[in-house]
């Protein structure tokens, strides 16, 4: 703790914190904070979620209206709305309409991509750490997973990725921005990498956090798919659109590749989800609001990291990764006492913590708690 007061003195003193939130003694079971989450006071059992990179503002209200209304006809199959949505997305991306498929989240396509490469055996190359879905399905079907450590500055090195490739490599997975480390891969070198590597292996680029990126050195690789059957791009509505449990995601790929990918799909999305997505993707204003709030929240965290001299990764997504200098589980458990849930422990970086952005006022609450407990 920075200040020379004990935790108990501070708690018993019921300090009013910067955001106007009151804290009282968690240990004695008294009210912890006036802050609410999902309509109930925050607590260990109802924490502010800063752990799954979710959208703290939820689904666009206009999309929500359409989703709810759509349930009135959800007893009927609908075979056309998917095409309407994928055509709309293809036009927004400037890629051919037959290069887009919609599914139940991008996780579905990660699993399918892993399976598509996994059945061939051989090696799947991934950075370490990164998002794990593709490796699970690829390994389950027989692929050997080669994990390439990130650099000292926690960026992904394309040179190291290329060096790790073997004659048996069937797939290279890149998450851009990466997760749990929200860094990006520079666009020109990434394009060169995709064009070269796709001559011999599938390149899967997971762009789940695409909409949050503000760095000019970033670019989607969606423009490559029409002419390169060995490139798959994945997107999701789970993040900026708040559709985590509505389930909408996309794969962009050459029509021949999509045909193969479809054979490994296990689910479909629903009419209400499709209807909601059409409205949400059209509403650029709401998306801008979410991104602006995200960066406002990140700035609150950065200020604390600077003040406490903690190393952190400037984010291009809705989460950041910082060097707590103590086991991530210790931080997680302590913050949970105050009704804040942050990310789990990553084996490669056990004393780093991933924090998903919540609303700015919630970030201020985190900062107060963190500084007092660990500052
Ligand atoms: C990098 C990355 N890809 C994919 C996903 C899965 O998203 P979806 O909800 O679309 O399955 C996530 C979820 O957190 C993610 O972080």
Short mmCIF file of C-alpha atoms in Angstrom, two decimals, residues 6-364:
data_model
loop_
_atom_site.label_atom_id
_atom_site.label_comp_id
_atom_site.label_asym_id
_atom_site.label_seq_id
_atom_site.Cartn_x
_atom_site.Cartn_y
_atom_site.Cartn_z
CA UNK A 6 -3.50 -0.50 7.15
CA UNK A 7 -6.17 -2.05 5.02
CA UNK A 8 -8.35 -2.41 8.09
CA UNK A 9 -8.05 1.27 9.03
CA UNK A 10 -8.94 2.22 5.54
CA UNK A 11 -11.89 -0.13 5.29
CA UNK A 12 -13.29 0.75 8.68
CA UNK A 13 -12.86 4.41 7.83
CA UNK A 14 -15.28 3.93 4.92
CA UNK A 15 -13.34 6.06 2.51
CA UNK A 16 -15.15 7.96 -0.20
CA UNK A 17 -13.22 7.27 -3.35
CA UNK A 18 -12.69 9.42 -6.39
CA UNK A 19 -15.64 8.04 -8.28
CA UNK A 20 -17.93 8.80 -5.37
CA UNK A 21 -18.25 5.14 -4.46
CA UNK A 22 -18.27 4.15 -0.82
CA UNK A 23 -16.35 1.11 0.36
CA UNK A 24 -16.99 -0.59 3.63
CA UNK A 25 -15.68 -3.69 5.28
CA UNK A 26 -15.86 -6.58 2.86
CA UNK A 27 -14.61 -9.07 5.41
CA UNK A 28 -17.42 -8.36 7.86
CA UNK A 29 -20.00 -8.72 5.13
CA UNK A 30 -21.14 -5.10 5.27
CA UNK A 31 -22.14 -3.37 2.07
CA UNK A 32 -19.06 -3.16 -0.08
CA UNK A 33 -19.87 -0.40 -2.46
CA UNK A 34 -22.79 1.59 -3.74
CA UNK A 35 -21.86 0.48 -7.20
CA UNK A 36 -24.40 -1.69 -8.97
CA UNK A 37 -23.89 -4.47 -11.47
CA UNK A 38 -26.76 -5.98 -13.45
CA UNK A 39 -29.21 -4.11 -11.22
CA UNK A 40 -27.76 -5.46 -7.96
CA UNK A 41 -25.03 -4.15 -5.62
CA UNK A 42 -21.62 -5.46 -6.55
CA UNK A 43 -20.23 -8.26 -4.42
CA UNK A 44 -17.98 -11.28 -4.66
CA UNK A 45 -20.91 -13.13 -6.21
CA UNK A 46 -21.96 -10.25 -8.44
CA UNK A 47 -18.67 -8.69 -9.47
CA UNK A 48 -17.96 -6.06 -12.09
CA UNK A 49 -16.70 -8.22 -14.91
CA UNK A 50 -13.29 -7.23 -16.17
CA UNK A 51 -12.32 -10.71 -17.24
CA UNK A 52 -13.89 -11.85 -20.51
CA UNK A 53 -13.38 -8.80 -22.73
CA UNK A 54 -17.09 -8.15 -22.88
CA UNK A 55 -18.87 -4.96 -23.80
CA UNK A 56 -19.86 -3.24 -20.52
CA UNK A 57 -22.65 -1.24 -22.20
CA UNK A 58 -24.36 -4.26 -23.68
CA UNK A 59 -26.24 -4.66 -26.90
CA UNK A 60 -27.15 -1.59 -28.92
CA UNK A 61 -30.69 -0.68 -27.68
CA UNK A 62 -31.99 -0.46 -31.27
CA UNK A 63 -30.64 -3.92 -32.02
CA UNK A 64 -32.11 -5.23 -28.77
CA UNK A 65 -35.56 -4.00 -29.81
CA UNK A 66 -35.29 -5.83 -33.11
CA UNK A 67 -33.97 -9.00 -31.43
CA UNK A 68 -36.88 -9.13 -29.02
CA UNK A 69 -39.42 -8.47 -31.75
CA UNK A 70 -37.84 -11.18 -33.91
CA UNK A 71 -38.63 -13.83 -31.34
CA UNK A 72 -42.27 -13.54 -32.39
CA UNK A 73 -41.35 -15.39 -35.58
CA UNK A 74 -38.49 -17.46 -34.21
CA UNK A 75 -40.59 -20.62 -34.37
CA UNK A 76 -40.10 -20.49 -38.15
CA UNK A 77 -36.94 -21.39 -40.02
CA UNK A 78 -35.43 -18.50 -41.90
CA UNK A 79 -33.07 -19.23 -44.77
CA UNK A 80 -32.55 -15.74 -46.16
CA UNK A 81 -31.51 -13.40 -43.35
CA UNK A 82 -28.01 -14.94 -43.11
CA UNK A 83 -27.34 -14.03 -46.72
CA UNK A 84 -28.67 -10.51 -46.18
CA UNK A 85 -26.24 -10.01 -43.30
CA UNK A 86 -23.22 -11.55 -45.03
CA UNK A 87 -23.85 -9.46 -48.17
CA UNK A 88 -24.01 -6.36 -46.02
CA UNK A 89 -20.75 -7.24 -44.26
CA UNK A 90 -19.03 -8.11 -47.56
CA UNK A 91 -20.02 -4.72 -48.97
CA UNK A 92 -18.77 -2.93 -45.86
CA UNK A 93 -15.44 -4.79 -46.13
CA UNK A 94 -15.17 -4.33 -49.89
CA UNK A 95 -14.82 -8.07 -50.53
CA UNK A 96 -16.89 -10.39 -52.77
CA UNK A 97 -20.16 -11.51 -51.20
CA UNK A 98 -19.34 -15.18 -51.63
CA UNK A 99 -16.25 -14.73 -49.44
CA UNK A 100 -18.27 -14.25 -46.23
CA UNK A 101 -20.08 -16.74 -44.04
CA UNK A 102 -21.92 -16.02 -40.77
CA UNK A 103 -21.99 -18.38 -37.82
CA UNK A 104 -22.60 -18.71 -34.11
CA UNK A 105 -19.64 -16.57 -33.07
CA UNK A 106 -16.11 -16.66 -34.40
CA UNK A 107 -15.33 -19.45 -31.93
CA UNK A 108 -17.25 -21.75 -34.20
CA UNK A 109 -14.97 -20.89 -37.12
CA UNK A 110 -11.86 -21.14 -34.98
CA UNK A 111 -12.85 -24.67 -34.09
CA UNK A 112 -13.69 -25.43 -37.74
CA UNK A 113 -10.37 -23.97 -38.96
CA UNK A 114 -8.51 -26.01 -36.35
CA UNK A 115 -10.35 -29.13 -37.46
CA UNK A 116 -9.76 -28.41 -41.16
CA UNK A 117 -6.00 -28.24 -40.53
CA UNK A 118 -5.98 -30.81 -37.72
CA UNK A 119 -7.27 -33.66 -39.86
CA UNK A 120 -4.30 -33.22 -42.16
CA UNK A 121 -1.98 -33.96 -39.22
CA UNK A 122 1.25 -31.98 -39.35
CA UNK A 123 2.10 -28.86 -37.41
CA UNK A 124 0.01 -25.87 -36.40
CA UNK A 125 2.08 -22.83 -35.43
CA UNK A 126 0.70 -20.35 -32.90
CA UNK A 127 2.18 -17.51 -30.85
CA UNK A 128 2.42 -18.01 -27.11
CA UNK A 129 0.44 -16.74 -25.36
CA UNK A 130 -2.58 -16.36 -27.56
CA UNK A 131 -6.27 -17.30 -27.76
CA UNK A 132 -6.59 -21.08 -27.45
CA UNK A 133 -9.63 -22.31 -29.39
CA UNK A 134 -7.92 -23.22 -32.64
CA UNK A 135 -5.22 -25.29 -30.96
CA UNK A 136 -7.80 -27.31 -29.02
CA UNK A 137 -9.64 -28.55 -32.09
CA UNK A 138 -6.49 -28.96 -34.19
CA UNK A 139 -4.76 -31.01 -31.46
CA UNK A 140 -7.89 -33.10 -30.85
CA UNK A 141 -7.82 -34.14 -34.49
CA UNK A 142 -4.14 -35.02 -34.53
CA UNK A 143 -2.14 -31.88 -35.25
CA UNK A 144 1.09 -31.13 -33.45
CA UNK A 145 1.01 -27.65 -31.92
CA UNK A 146 4.18 -25.55 -32.06
CA UNK A 147 4.03 -22.55 -29.73
CA UNK A 148 6.28 -19.61 -30.51
CA UNK A 149 7.02 -17.35 -27.52
CA UNK A 150 6.29 -13.66 -27.96
CA UNK A 151 9.25 -11.27 -27.91
CA UNK A 152 10.62 -9.52 -24.82
CA UNK A 153 8.39 -6.53 -25.63
CA UNK A 154 5.47 -9.01 -25.81
CA UNK A 155 4.88 -8.52 -29.54
CA UNK A 156 4.52 -11.39 -32.00
CA UNK A 157 7.61 -11.82 -34.19
CA UNK A 158 6.69 -12.90 -37.71
CA UNK A 159 10.31 -13.94 -38.25
CA UNK A 160 10.11 -16.30 -35.27
CA UNK A 161 6.78 -17.62 -36.52
CA UNK A 162 8.28 -18.30 -39.94
CA UNK A 163 11.38 -19.90 -38.44
CA UNK A 164 9.18 -22.26 -36.44
CA UNK A 165 7.54 -23.60 -39.60
CA UNK A 166 8.41 -27.11 -40.73
CA UNK A 167 7.76 -28.91 -44.04
CA UNK A 168 4.73 -30.41 -42.24
CA UNK A 169 3.17 -27.11 -41.23
CA UNK A 170 -0.51 -27.01 -42.23
CA UNK A 171 -1.56 -23.83 -40.47
CA UNK A 172 -0.28 -20.64 -38.88
CA UNK A 173 -2.64 -18.85 -36.51
CA UNK A 174 -2.26 -15.17 -35.70
CA UNK A 175 -4.51 -13.20 -33.43
CA UNK A 176 -4.35 -9.52 -34.37
CA UNK A 177 -4.68 -7.71 -31.99
CA UNK A 178 -3.42 -10.58 -29.91
CA UNK A 179 -5.12 -11.84 -26.74
CA UNK A 180 -4.20 -11.71 -23.81
CA UNK A 181 -1.53 -9.28 -25.00
CA UNK A 182 -3.35 -6.56 -26.94
CA UNK A 183 -0.50 -5.69 -29.30
CA UNK A 184 -0.80 -5.55 -33.07
CA UNK A 185 1.28 -6.84 -35.97
CA UNK A 186 2.53 -4.20 -38.41
CA UNK A 187 0.39 -4.27 -41.57
CA UNK A 188 2.99 -4.34 -44.37
CA UNK A 189 5.06 -7.12 -42.84
CA UNK A 190 1.88 -9.02 -42.04
CA UNK A 191 0.67 -8.81 -45.62
CA UNK A 192 4.05 -10.06 -46.91
CA UNK A 193 3.93 -12.88 -44.36
CA UNK A 194 0.40 -13.90 -45.40
CA UNK A 195 1.27 -13.93 -49.09
CA UNK A 196 4.40 -15.99 -48.57
CA UNK A 197 3.20 -18.46 -45.93
CA UNK A 198 -0.13 -19.08 -47.66
CA UNK A 199 1.77 -20.66 -50.55
CA UNK A 200 2.30 -23.74 -48.36
CA UNK A 201 0.02 -23.48 -45.30
CA UNK A 202 -3.29 -22.04 -44.18
CA UNK A 203 -2.99 -18.64 -42.47
CA UNK A 204 -5.80 -17.96 -40.01
CA UNK A 205 -6.01 -14.41 -38.72
CA UNK A 206 -8.33 -13.82 -35.80
CA UNK A 207 -9.48 -10.21 -35.85
CA UNK A 208 -11.88 -10.41 -32.90
CA UNK A 209 -10.82 -6.95 -31.65
CA UNK A 210 -10.55 -5.33 -35.08
CA UNK A 211 -13.07 -2.56 -34.42
CA UNK A 212 -11.17 -1.19 -31.41
CA UNK A 213 -7.84 -0.62 -33.15
CA UNK A 214 -6.72 2.99 -33.57
CA UNK A 215 -3.10 2.33 -34.53
CA UNK A 216 -2.33 3.31 -38.15
CA UNK A 217 0.15 0.44 -38.39
CA UNK A 218 -2.73 -2.01 -38.27
CA UNK A 219 -4.79 -3.26 -41.18
CA UNK A 220 -7.24 -6.10 -41.67
CA UNK A 221 -6.07 -8.77 -44.11
CA UNK A 222 -9.62 -9.25 -45.42
CA UNK A 223 -8.62 -7.89 -48.84
CA UNK A 224 -6.38 -10.93 -49.40
CA UNK A 225 -8.99 -13.65 -49.15
CA UNK A 226 -10.58 -13.40 -52.60
CA UNK A 227 -7.34 -14.36 -54.35
CA UNK A 228 -5.79 -16.63 -51.71
CA UNK A 229 -7.58 -19.85 -50.77
CA UNK A 230 -5.10 -20.37 -47.93
CA UNK A 231 -6.12 -17.30 -45.90
CA UNK A 232 -9.00 -17.18 -43.42
CA UNK A 233 -10.01 -14.04 -41.50
CA UNK A 234 -12.27 -14.28 -38.46
CA UNK A 235 -14.44 -11.58 -36.91
CA UNK A 236 -16.95 -11.53 -34.10
CA UNK A 237 -19.93 -9.48 -32.93
CA UNK A 238 -19.20 -10.55 -29.33
CA UNK A 239 -17.01 -7.58 -28.53
CA UNK A 240 -17.91 -4.15 -29.86
CA UNK A 241 -21.50 -5.22 -30.59
CA UNK A 242 -21.97 -6.87 -27.19
CA UNK A 243 -23.28 -10.07 -28.78
CA UNK A 244 -21.20 -12.45 -26.63
CA UNK A 245 -24.19 -14.61 -25.83
CA UNK A 246 -26.28 -13.73 -28.88
CA UNK A 247 -23.71 -15.51 -31.06
CA UNK A 248 -22.72 -13.91 -34.33
CA UNK A 249 -19.32 -14.29 -35.98
CA UNK A 250 -17.88 -14.34 -39.47
CA UNK A 251 -15.29 -16.10 -41.55
CA UNK A 252 -13.91 -14.35 -44.61
CA UNK A 253 -12.25 -16.70 -47.08
CA UNK A 254 -12.14 -17.84 -50.69
CA UNK A 255 -15.43 -19.60 -51.64
CA UNK A 256 -13.59 -22.93 -52.05
CA UNK A 257 -12.14 -22.59 -48.55
CA UNK A 258 -15.51 -21.65 -47.07
CA UNK A 259 -16.96 -24.78 -48.62
CA UNK A 260 -14.37 -26.90 -46.81
CA UNK A 261 -14.79 -24.94 -43.60
CA UNK A 262 -18.56 -25.49 -43.65
CA UNK A 263 -18.05 -29.25 -43.45
CA UNK A 264 -16.58 -28.79 -39.94
CA UNK A 265 -19.28 -26.49 -38.61
CA UNK A 266 -21.39 -27.73 -35.76
CA UNK A 267 -24.04 -25.06 -35.28
CA UNK A 268 -25.97 -22.21 -36.82
CA UNK A 269 -27.01 -18.89 -35.45
CA UNK A 270 -30.60 -17.71 -34.96
CA UNK A 271 -32.94 -15.37 -36.79
CA UNK A 272 -33.13 -12.90 -33.84
CA UNK A 273 -29.31 -12.82 -33.71
CA UNK A 274 -29.09 -12.14 -37.45
CA UNK A 275 -31.75 -9.42 -37.29
CA UNK A 276 -29.99 -7.76 -34.37
CA UNK A 277 -26.64 -7.90 -36.12
CA UNK A 278 -27.98 -6.12 -39.20
CA UNK A 279 -29.07 -3.19 -37.03
CA UNK A 280 -25.95 -3.19 -34.87
CA UNK A 281 -23.45 -3.27 -37.73
CA UNK A 282 -25.30 -0.42 -39.46
CA UNK A 283 -25.24 1.81 -36.39
CA UNK A 284 -21.77 3.36 -36.55
CA UNK A 285 -22.66 5.93 -33.90
CA UNK A 286 -23.16 3.33 -31.18
CA UNK A 287 -19.95 1.58 -32.20
CA UNK A 288 -18.06 4.87 -31.92
CA UNK A 289 -19.54 5.43 -28.47
CA UNK A 290 -18.30 2.00 -27.34
CA UNK A 291 -14.80 2.58 -28.71
CA UNK A 292 -14.56 6.09 -27.21
CA UNK A 293 -15.62 4.79 -23.80
CA UNK A 294 -13.13 1.95 -24.12
CA UNK A 295 -10.24 4.33 -24.62
CA UNK A 296 -11.48 6.57 -21.81
CA UNK A 297 -11.37 3.52 -19.53
CA UNK A 298 -7.93 2.47 -20.76
CA UNK A 299 -6.56 5.95 -20.01
CA UNK A 300 -7.73 5.61 -16.40
CA UNK A 301 -5.78 2.38 -16.10
CA UNK A 302 -2.70 3.74 -17.85
CA UNK A 303 -2.57 6.66 -15.45
CA UNK A 304 -2.42 4.22 -12.55
CA UNK A 305 0.20 2.05 -14.23
CA UNK A 306 2.37 5.14 -14.81
CA UNK A 307 1.89 6.34 -11.26
CA UNK A 308 2.79 2.96 -9.81
CA UNK A 309 5.60 2.36 -12.32
CA UNK A 310 3.99 -0.82 -13.63
CA UNK A 311 4.90 -2.13 -17.08
CA UNK A 312 1.86 -2.44 -19.34
CA UNK A 313 0.87 -2.95 -22.95
CA UNK A 314 -0.84 -0.06 -24.72
CA UNK A 315 -4.00 -1.64 -25.92
CA UNK A 316 -5.59 -1.91 -29.32
CA UNK A 317 -8.52 -3.81 -27.88
CA UNK A 318 -10.95 -3.73 -24.95
CA UNK A 319 -8.46 -5.05 -22.42
CA UNK A 320 -4.93 -4.42 -21.29
CA UNK A 321 -2.16 -6.56 -19.86
CA UNK A 322 0.03 -5.30 -17.05
CA UNK A 323 2.90 -6.50 -14.91
CA UNK A 324 1.49 -6.76 -11.42
CA UNK A 325 4.75 -8.24 -10.16
CA UNK A 326 2.84 -10.79 -8.10
CA UNK A 327 0.90 -13.90 -8.98
CA UNK A 328 -2.15 -13.07 -11.11
CA UNK A 329 -4.33 -15.27 -8.90
CA UNK A 330 -3.38 -13.27 -5.83
CA UNK A 331 -4.51 -10.10 -7.59
CA UNK A 332 -7.64 -11.77 -8.88
CA UNK A 333 -8.65 -13.08 -5.48
CA UNK A 334 -7.96 -9.85 -3.64
CA UNK A 335 -9.90 -7.72 -6.13
CA UNK A 336 -12.78 -10.15 -6.01
CA UNK A 337 -13.20 -9.36 -2.34
CA UNK A 338 -14.20 -5.91 -3.56
CA UNK A 339 -16.54 -7.13 -6.26
CA UNK A 340 -14.10 -6.86 -9.18
CA UNK A 341 -13.28 -9.84 -11.37
CA UNK A 342 -10.12 -9.60 -13.48
CA UNK A 343 -8.38 -12.09 -15.73
CA UNK A 344 -6.95 -15.44 -14.85
CA UNK A 345 -3.30 -16.47 -14.60
CA UNK A 346 -1.38 -17.09 -17.85
CA UNK A 347 1.36 -19.70 -17.47
CA UNK A 348 3.76 -17.82 -19.74
CA UNK A 349 3.30 -14.61 -17.73
CA UNK A 350 2.16 -15.65 -14.25
CA UNK A 351 2.70 -12.23 -12.70
CA UNK A 352 0.93 -10.29 -15.45
CA UNK A 353 -2.79 -9.58 -15.29
CA UNK A 354 -5.30 -9.05 -18.09
CA UNK A 355 -7.96 -6.48 -17.29
CA UNK A 356 -10.95 -6.04 -19.58
CA UNK A 357 -12.28 -2.51 -19.77
CA UNK A 358 -15.46 -1.78 -17.88
CA UNK A 359 -17.18 1.62 -17.73
CA UNK A 360 -14.90 4.55 -16.79
CA UNK A 361 -16.52 4.92 -13.35
CA UNK A 362 -15.90 1.22 -12.74
CA UNK A 363 -12.27 1.57 -13.81
CA UNK A 364 -11.88 4.38 -11.26
#
